[in-house]
Tab-separated table of C-alpha atoms and ligand atoms in Angstrom:
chain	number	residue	atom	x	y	z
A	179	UNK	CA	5.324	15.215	-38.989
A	180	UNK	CA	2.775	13.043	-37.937
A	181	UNK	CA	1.358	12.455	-34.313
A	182	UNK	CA	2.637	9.128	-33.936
A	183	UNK	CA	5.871	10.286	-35.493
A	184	UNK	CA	6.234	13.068	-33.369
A	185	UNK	CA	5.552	10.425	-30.554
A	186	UNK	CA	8.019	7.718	-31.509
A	187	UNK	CA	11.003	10.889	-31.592
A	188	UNK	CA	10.561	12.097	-28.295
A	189	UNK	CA	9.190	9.335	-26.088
A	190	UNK	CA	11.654	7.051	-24.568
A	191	UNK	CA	11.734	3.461	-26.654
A	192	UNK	CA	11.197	1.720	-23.831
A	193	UNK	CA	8.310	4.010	-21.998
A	194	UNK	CA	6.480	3.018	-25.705
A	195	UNK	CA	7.162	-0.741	-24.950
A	196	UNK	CA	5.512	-0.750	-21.591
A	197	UNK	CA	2.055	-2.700	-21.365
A	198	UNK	CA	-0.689	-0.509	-19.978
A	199	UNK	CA	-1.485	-1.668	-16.500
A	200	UNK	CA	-4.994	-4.034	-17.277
A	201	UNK	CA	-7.861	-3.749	-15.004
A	202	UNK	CA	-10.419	-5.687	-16.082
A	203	UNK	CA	-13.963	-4.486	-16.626
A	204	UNK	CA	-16.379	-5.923	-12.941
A	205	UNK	CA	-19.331	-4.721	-13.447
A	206	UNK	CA	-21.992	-7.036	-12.371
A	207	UNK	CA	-19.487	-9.759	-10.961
A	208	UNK	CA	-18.609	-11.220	-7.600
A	209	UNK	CA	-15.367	-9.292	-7.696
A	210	UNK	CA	-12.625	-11.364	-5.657
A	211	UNK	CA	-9.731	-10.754	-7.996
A	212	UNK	CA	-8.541	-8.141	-6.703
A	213	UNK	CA	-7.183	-8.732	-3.201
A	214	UNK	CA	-10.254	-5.778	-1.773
A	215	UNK	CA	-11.420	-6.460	1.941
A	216	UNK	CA	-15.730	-6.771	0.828
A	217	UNK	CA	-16.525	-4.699	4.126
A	218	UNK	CA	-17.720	-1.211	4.114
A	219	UNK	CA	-18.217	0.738	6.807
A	220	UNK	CA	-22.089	0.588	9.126
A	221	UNK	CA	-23.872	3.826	8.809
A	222	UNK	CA	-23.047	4.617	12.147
A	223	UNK	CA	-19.406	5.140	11.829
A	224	UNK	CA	-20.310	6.265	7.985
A	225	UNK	CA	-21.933	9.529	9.276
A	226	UNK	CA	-19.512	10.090	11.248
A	227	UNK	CA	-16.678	10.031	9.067
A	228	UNK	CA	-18.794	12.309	6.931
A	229	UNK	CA	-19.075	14.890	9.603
A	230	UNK	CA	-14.996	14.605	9.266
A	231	UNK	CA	-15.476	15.352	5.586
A	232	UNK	CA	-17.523	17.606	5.869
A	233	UNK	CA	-15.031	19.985	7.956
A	234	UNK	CA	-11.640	19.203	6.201
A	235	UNK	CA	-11.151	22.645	4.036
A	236	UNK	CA	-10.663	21.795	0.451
A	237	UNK	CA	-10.023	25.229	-0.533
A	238	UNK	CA	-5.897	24.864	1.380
A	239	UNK	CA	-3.452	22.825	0.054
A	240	UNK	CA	-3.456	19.550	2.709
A	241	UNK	CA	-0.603	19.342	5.164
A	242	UNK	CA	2.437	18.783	2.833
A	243	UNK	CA	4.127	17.011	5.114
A	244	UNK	CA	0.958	15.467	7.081
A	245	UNK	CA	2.304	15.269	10.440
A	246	UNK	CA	-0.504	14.520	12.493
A	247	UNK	CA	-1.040	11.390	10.493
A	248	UNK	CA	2.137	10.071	10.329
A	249	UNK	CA	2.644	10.723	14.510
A	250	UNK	CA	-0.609	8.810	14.758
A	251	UNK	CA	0.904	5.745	12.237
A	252	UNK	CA	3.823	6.182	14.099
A	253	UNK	CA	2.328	5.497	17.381
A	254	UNK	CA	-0.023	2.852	16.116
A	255	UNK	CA	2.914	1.145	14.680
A	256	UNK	CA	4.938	1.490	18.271
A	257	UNK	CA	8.265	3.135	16.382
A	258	UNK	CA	10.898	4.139	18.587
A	259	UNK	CA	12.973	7.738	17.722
A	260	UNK	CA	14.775	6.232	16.007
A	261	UNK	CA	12.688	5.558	12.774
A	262	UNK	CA	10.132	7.839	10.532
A	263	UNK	CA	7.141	7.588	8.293
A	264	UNK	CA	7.380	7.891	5.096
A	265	UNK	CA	3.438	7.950	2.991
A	266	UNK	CA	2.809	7.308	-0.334
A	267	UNK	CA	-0.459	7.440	-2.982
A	268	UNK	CA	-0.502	3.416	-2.604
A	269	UNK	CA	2.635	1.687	-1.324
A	270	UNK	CA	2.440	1.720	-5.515
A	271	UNK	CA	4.056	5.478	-5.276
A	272	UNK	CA	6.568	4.372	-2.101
A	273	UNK	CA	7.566	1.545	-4.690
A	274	UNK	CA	7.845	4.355	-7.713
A	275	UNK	CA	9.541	6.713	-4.591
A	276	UNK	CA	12.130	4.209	-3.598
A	277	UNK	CA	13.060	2.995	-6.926
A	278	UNK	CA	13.194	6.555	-8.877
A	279	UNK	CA	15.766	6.976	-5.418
A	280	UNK	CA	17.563	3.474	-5.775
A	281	UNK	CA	17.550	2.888	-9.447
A	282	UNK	CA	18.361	4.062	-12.742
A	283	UNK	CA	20.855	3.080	-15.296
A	284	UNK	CA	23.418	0.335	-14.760
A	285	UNK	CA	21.601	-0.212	-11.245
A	286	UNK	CA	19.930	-3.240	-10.534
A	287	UNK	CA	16.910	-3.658	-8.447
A	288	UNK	CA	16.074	-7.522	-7.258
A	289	UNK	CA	13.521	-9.782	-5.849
A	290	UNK	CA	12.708	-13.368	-5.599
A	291	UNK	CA	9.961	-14.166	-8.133
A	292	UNK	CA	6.918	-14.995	-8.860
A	293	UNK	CA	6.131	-11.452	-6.741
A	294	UNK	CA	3.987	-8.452	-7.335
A	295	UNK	CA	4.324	-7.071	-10.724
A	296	UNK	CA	5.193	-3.075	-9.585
A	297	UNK	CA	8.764	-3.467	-8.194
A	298	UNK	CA	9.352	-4.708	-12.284
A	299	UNK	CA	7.277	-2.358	-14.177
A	300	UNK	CA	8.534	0.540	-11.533
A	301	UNK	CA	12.488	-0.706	-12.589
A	302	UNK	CA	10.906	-0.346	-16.409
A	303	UNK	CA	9.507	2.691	-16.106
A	304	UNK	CA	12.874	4.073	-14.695
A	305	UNK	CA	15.539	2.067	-16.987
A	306	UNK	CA	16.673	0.204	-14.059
A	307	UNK	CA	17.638	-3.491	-14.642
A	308	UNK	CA	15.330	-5.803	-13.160
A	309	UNK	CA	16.788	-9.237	-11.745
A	310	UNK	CA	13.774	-11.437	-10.632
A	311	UNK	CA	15.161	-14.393	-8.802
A	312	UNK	CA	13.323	-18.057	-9.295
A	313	UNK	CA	13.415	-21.299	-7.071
A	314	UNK	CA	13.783	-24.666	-8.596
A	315	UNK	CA	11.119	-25.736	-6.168
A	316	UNK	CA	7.567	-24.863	-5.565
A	317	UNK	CA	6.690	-21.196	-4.403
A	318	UNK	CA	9.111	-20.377	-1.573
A	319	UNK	CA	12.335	-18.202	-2.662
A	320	UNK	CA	15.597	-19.722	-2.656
A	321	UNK	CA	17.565	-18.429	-0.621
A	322	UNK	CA	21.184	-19.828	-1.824
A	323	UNK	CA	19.589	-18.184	-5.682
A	324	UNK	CA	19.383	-14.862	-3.999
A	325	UNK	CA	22.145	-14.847	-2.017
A	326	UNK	CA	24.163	-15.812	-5.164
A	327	UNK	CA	22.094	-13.330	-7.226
A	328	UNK	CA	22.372	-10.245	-4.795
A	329	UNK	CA	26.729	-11.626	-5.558
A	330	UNK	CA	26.464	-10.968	-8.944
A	331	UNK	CA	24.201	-8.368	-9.637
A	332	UNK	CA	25.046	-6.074	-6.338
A	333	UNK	CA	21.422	-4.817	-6.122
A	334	UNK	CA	20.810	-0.863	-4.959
A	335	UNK	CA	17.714	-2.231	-3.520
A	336	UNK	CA	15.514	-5.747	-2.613
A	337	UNK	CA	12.372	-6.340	-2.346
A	338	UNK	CA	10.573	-9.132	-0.159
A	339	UNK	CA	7.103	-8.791	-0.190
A	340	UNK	CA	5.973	-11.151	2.941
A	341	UNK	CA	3.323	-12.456	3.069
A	342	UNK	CA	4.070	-12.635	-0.941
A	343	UNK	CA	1.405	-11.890	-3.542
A	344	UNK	CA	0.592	-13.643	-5.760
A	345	UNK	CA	1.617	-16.781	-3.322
A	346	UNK	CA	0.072	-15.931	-0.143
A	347	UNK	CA	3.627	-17.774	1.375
A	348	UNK	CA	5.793	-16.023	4.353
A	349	UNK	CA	9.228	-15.119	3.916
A	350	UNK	CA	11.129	-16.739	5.946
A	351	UNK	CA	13.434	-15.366	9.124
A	352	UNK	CA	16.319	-17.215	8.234
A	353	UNK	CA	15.962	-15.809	4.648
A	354	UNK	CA	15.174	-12.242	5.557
A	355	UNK	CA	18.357	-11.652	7.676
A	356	UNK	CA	20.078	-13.267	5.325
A	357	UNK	CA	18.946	-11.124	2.645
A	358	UNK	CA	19.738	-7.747	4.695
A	359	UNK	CA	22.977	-9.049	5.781
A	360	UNK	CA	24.632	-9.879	2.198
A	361	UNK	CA	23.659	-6.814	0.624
A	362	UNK	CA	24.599	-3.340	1.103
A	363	UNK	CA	21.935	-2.069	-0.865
A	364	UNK	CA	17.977	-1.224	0.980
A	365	UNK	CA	16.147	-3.698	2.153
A	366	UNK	CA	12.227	-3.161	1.529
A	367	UNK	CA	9.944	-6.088	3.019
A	368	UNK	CA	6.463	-4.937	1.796
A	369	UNK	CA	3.444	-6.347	4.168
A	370	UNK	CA	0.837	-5.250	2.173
A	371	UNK	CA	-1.150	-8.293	4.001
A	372	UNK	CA	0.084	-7.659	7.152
A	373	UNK	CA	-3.241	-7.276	8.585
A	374	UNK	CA	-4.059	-10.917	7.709
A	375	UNK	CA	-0.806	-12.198	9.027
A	376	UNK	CA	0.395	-12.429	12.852
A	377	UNK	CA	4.069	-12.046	12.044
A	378	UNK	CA	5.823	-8.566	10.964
A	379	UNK	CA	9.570	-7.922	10.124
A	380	UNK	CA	9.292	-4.483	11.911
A	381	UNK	CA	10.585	-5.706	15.065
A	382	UNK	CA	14.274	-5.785	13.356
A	383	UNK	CA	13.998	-2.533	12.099
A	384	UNK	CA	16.540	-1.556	14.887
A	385	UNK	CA	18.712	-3.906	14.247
A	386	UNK	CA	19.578	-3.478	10.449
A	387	UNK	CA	20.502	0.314	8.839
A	388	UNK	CA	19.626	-1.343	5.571
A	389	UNK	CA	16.146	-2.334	5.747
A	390	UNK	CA	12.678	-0.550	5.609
A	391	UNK	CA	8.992	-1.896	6.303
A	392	UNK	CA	6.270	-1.079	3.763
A	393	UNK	CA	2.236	-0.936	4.653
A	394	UNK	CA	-0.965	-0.173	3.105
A	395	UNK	CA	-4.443	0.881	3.899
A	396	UNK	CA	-5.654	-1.296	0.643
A	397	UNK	CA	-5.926	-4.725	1.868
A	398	UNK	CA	-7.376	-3.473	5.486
A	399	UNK	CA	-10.423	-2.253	3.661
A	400	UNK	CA	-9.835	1.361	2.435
A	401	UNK	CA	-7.861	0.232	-0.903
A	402	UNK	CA	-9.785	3.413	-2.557
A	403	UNK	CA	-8.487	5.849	-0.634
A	404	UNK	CA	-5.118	5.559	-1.925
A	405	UNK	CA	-2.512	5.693	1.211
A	406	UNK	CA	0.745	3.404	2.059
A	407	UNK	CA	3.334	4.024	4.038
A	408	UNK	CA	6.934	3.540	5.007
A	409	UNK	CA	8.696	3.087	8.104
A	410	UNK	CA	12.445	3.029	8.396
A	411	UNK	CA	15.054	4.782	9.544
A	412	UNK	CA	14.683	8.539	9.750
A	413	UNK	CA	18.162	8.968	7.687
A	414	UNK	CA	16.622	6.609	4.759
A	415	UNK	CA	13.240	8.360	4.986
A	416	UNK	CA	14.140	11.768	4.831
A	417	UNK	CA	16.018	11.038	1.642
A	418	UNK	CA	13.468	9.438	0.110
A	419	UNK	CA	11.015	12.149	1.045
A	420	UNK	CA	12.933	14.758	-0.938
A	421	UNK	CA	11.372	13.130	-4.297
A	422	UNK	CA	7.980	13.006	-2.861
A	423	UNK	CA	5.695	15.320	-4.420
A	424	UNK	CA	4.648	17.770	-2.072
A	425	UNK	CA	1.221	17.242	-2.168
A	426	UNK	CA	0.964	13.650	-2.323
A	427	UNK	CA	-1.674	12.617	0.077
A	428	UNK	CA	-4.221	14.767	-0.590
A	429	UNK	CA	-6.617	16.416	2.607
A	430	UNK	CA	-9.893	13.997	2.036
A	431	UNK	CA	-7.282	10.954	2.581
A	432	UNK	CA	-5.577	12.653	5.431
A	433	UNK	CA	-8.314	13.369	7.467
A	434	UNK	CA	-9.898	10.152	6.236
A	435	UNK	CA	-6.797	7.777	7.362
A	436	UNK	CA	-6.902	10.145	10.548
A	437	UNK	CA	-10.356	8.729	10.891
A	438	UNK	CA	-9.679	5.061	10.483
A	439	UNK	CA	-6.991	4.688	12.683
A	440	UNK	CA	-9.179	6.227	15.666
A	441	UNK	CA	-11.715	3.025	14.357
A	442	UNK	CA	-8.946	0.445	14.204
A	443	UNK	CA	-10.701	-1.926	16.351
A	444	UNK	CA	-13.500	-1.847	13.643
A	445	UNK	CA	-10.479	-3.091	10.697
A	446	UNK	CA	-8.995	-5.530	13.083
A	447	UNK	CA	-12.791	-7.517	13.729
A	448	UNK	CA	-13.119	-7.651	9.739
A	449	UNK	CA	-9.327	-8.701	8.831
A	450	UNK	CA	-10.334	-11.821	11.741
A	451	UNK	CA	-13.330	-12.044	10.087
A	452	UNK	CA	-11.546	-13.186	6.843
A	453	UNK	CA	-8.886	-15.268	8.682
A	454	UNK	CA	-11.632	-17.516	9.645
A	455	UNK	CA	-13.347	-17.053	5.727
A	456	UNK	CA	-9.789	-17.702	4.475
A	457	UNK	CA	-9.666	-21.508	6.899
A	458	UNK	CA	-12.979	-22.184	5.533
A	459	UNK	CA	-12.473	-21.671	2.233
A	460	UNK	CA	-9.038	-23.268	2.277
A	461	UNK	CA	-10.312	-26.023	3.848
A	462	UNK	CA	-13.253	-26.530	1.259
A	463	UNK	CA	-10.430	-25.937	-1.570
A	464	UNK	CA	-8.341	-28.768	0.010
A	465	UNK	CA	-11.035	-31.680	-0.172
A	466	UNK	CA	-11.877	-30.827	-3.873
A	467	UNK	CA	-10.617	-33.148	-6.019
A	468	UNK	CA	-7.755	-31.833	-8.675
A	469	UNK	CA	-7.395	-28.881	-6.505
A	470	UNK	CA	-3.996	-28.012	-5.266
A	471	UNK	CA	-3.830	-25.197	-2.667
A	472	UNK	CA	-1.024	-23.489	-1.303
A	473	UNK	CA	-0.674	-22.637	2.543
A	474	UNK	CA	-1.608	-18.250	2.581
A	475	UNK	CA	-1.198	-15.710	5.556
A	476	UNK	CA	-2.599	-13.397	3.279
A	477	UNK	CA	-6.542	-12.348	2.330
A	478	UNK	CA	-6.485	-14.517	-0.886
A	479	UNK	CA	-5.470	-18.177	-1.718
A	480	UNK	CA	-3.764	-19.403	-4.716
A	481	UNK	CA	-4.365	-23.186	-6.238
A	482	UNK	CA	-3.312	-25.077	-9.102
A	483	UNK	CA	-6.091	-27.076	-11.521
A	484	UNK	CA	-5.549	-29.604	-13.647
A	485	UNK	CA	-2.936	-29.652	-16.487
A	486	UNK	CA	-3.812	-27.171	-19.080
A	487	UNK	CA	-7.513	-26.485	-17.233
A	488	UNK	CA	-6.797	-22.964	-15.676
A	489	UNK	CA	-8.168	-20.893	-18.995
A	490	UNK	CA	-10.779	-22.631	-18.920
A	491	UNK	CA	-11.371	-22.643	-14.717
A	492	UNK	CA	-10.971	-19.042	-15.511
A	493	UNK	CA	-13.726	-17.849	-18.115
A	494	UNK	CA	-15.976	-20.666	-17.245
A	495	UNK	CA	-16.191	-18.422	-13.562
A	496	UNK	CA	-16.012	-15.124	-15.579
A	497	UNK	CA	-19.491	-16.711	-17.132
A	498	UNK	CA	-20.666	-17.337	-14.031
A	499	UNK	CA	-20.172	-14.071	-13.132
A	500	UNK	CA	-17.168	-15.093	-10.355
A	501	UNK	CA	-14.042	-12.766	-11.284
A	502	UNK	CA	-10.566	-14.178	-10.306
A	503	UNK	CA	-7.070	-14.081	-11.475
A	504	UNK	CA	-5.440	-16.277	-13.701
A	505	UNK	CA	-1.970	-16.100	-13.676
A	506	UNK	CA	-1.529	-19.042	-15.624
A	507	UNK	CA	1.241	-17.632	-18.324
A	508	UNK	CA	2.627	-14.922	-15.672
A	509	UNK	CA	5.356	-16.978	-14.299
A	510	UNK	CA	6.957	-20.685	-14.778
A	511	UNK	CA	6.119	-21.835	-11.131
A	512	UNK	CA	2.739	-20.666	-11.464
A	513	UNK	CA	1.356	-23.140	-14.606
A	514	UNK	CA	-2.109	-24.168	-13.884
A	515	UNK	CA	-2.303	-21.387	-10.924
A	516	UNK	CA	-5.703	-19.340	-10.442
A	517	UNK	CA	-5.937	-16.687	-7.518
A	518	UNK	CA	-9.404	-15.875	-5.177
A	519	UNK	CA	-9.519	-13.000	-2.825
A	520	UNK	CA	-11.636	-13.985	0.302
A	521	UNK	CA	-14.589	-12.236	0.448
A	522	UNK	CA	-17.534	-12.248	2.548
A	523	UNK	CA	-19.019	-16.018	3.423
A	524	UNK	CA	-21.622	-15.556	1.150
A	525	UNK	CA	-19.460	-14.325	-1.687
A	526	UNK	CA	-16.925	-17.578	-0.933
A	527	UNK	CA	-19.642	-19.733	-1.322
A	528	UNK	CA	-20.762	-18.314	-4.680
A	529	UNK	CA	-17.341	-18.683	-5.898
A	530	UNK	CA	-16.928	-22.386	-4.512
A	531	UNK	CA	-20.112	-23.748	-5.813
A	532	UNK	CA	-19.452	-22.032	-9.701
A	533	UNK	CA	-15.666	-23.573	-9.199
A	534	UNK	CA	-16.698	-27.204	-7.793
A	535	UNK	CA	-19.191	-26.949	-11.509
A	536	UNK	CA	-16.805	-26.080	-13.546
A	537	UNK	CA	-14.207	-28.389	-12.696
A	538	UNK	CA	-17.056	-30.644	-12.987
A	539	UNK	CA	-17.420	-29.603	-16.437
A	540	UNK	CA	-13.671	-29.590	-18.008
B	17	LIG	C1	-1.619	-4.794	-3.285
B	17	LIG	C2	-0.173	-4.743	-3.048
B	17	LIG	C3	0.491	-3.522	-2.893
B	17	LIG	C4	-0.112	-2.211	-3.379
B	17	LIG	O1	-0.863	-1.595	-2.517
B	17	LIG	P1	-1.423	-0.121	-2.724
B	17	LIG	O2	-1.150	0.486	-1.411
B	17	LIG	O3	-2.862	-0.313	-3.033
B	17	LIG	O4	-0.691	0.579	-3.841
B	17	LIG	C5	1.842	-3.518	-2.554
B	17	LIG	N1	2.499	-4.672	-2.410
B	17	LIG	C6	1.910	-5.864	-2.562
B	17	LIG	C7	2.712	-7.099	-2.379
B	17	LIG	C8	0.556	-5.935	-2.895
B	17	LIG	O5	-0.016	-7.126	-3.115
């Protein structure tokens, strides 16, 4: 038997139709695609974190259960007894945690769309049905669609990513108590950009035993060390944490996240920092003509070009050196869309000049 007929017997059909995840090649680019905070730590606060380093044993397993950073999350994140922390390799694992937990066959896993790709490929990857839910209108969700949709399909789990990528809209109150009241399945709003945004759904944690809060360390300028987290009630969480793999968050990240949060004030200056970047730019965005931008509470803004222009927007930058997204093609509400991540002032302005020339040019 061959290799790839060896292959084809044993691997599930549908693990051989997945698309590989695409990352596309930066080198040498202004690199705002990507939704990465462009501050790195001064050398001051550098060394010291390498003096942290430096003592974490590497020899040990880390702390399987990493308690001293999840008290310290929890404390930075003001939970009452009631709820737990739950971390993940990425909120990308808590996604692949929760829906391993919630899905499988004939269960459905649902969110309003266009959203982040994961919560899909995570139902592919674990033959769970995906139901992605789209509004007539613009970019907001539809709330009567979902309502009706979490009806028919009774999800085991929803996800509302607020502020929503690729988007950069709020969900809604109204729409998120709605949500969490009609179904009996989990709740998960993911505020990946919460550190950009000055409204959080955690403060109804204690009202609902259906929803959960999701977080990452990505978007607040650590996106390599790979660490998201959950927070929820403790009878959720400690479910989900039997499928975690022991080890998950290894002891350089630990000590690491350990680290950051006694610098928080540091993260908090920078994600202001690129609130302001994020007015500017938008603002710049708004006067250009054949622009049209959409409100973001997020650290990246999304705008629509001309009819059929956005392929050509898109590697006219790439030439420039200026990576973006195009997600033209990903999604029927988002025809003509491209997507910047705000980067430093100087790295806006590169991207704003090469975009005001090529719109110039098409
Ligand atoms: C970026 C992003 C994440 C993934 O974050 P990681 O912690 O880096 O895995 C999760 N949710 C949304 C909506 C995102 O945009």
């Amino acid at each position: 038997m061959s290799i790839e007929a060896r292959i084809h017997r044993w691997i599930r059909p549908d693990i051989i139709d997945v698309e590989p995840y695409h990352v596309p090649d930066a080198r040498g680019m202004t690199k705002l695609d990507a939704m990465e905070n462009p501050y790195t730590w001064p050398r001051e606060l550098r060394d010291l974190w390498l003096q942290r380093l430096a003592e974490t044993p590497l020899n040990r397993y880390p702390d399987a259960a990493a308690n001293e950073l999840r008290t310290s999350l929890a404390s930075w994140c003001h939970l009452d007894g009631a709820s737990e922390v739950l971390l993940g390799n990425g909120s990308d694992e808590l996604i692949q945690i929760l829906v391993l937990a919630l899905g499988g066959t004939r269960r459905t896993i649902l969110a309003p769309e266009p959203t982040f790709v994961m919560y899909r490929l995570a139902a592919k990857y674990t033959g769970t049905d995906y139901v992605g839910v789209s509004s007539s209108d613009a970019l907001a969700p539809d709330l009567e669609a979902l309502l009706q949709a979490i009806e028919t399909h009774k999800p085991s789990c929803v996800f509302l990513a607020h502020p929503n990528n690729p988007t950069g809209g709020m969900m809604e109150t109204q729409t998120v108590e709605a949500v969490v009241a009609a179904t009996d399945g989990l709740v998960v709003v993911d505020e990946a950009y919460h550190a950009f945004c000055d409204h959080s759904y955690a403060n109804l944690l204690p009202q609902y035993d259906n929803l959960v809060v999701m977080r990452t360390f990505s978007k607040l300028g650590l996106a390599g060390l790979r660490l998201g987290f959950l927070i929820g009630p403790r009878e959720w969480l400690g479910v989900l944490d039997r499928i975690r793999l022991p080890y998950n968050i290894n002891a350089l990240t630990q000590a690491s996240a350990l680290f950051a949060l006694e610098h928080m004030a540091w993260f908090e200056e920078r994600a202001l920092e690129i609130c302001a970047e994020r007015a500017t730019l938008s603002q710049r965005l708004s006067e250009l003509p054949g622009v049209e931008l959409f409100p973001s509470a997020a650290n990246f803004l999304l705008f629509r070009v001309g009819h059929g222009c956005a392929g050509a927007v898109f590697d006219g930058l790439c030439k420039k050196k200026v990576l973006i997204k195009n997600l033209h093609g990903t999604h029927p509400s988002l025809v003509d869309c491209l997507r910047v991540t705000i980067g430093t002032a100087e790295q806006n302005g590169v991207f704003f000049n090469a975009l005001k020339e090529q719109l110039a040019a098409v």
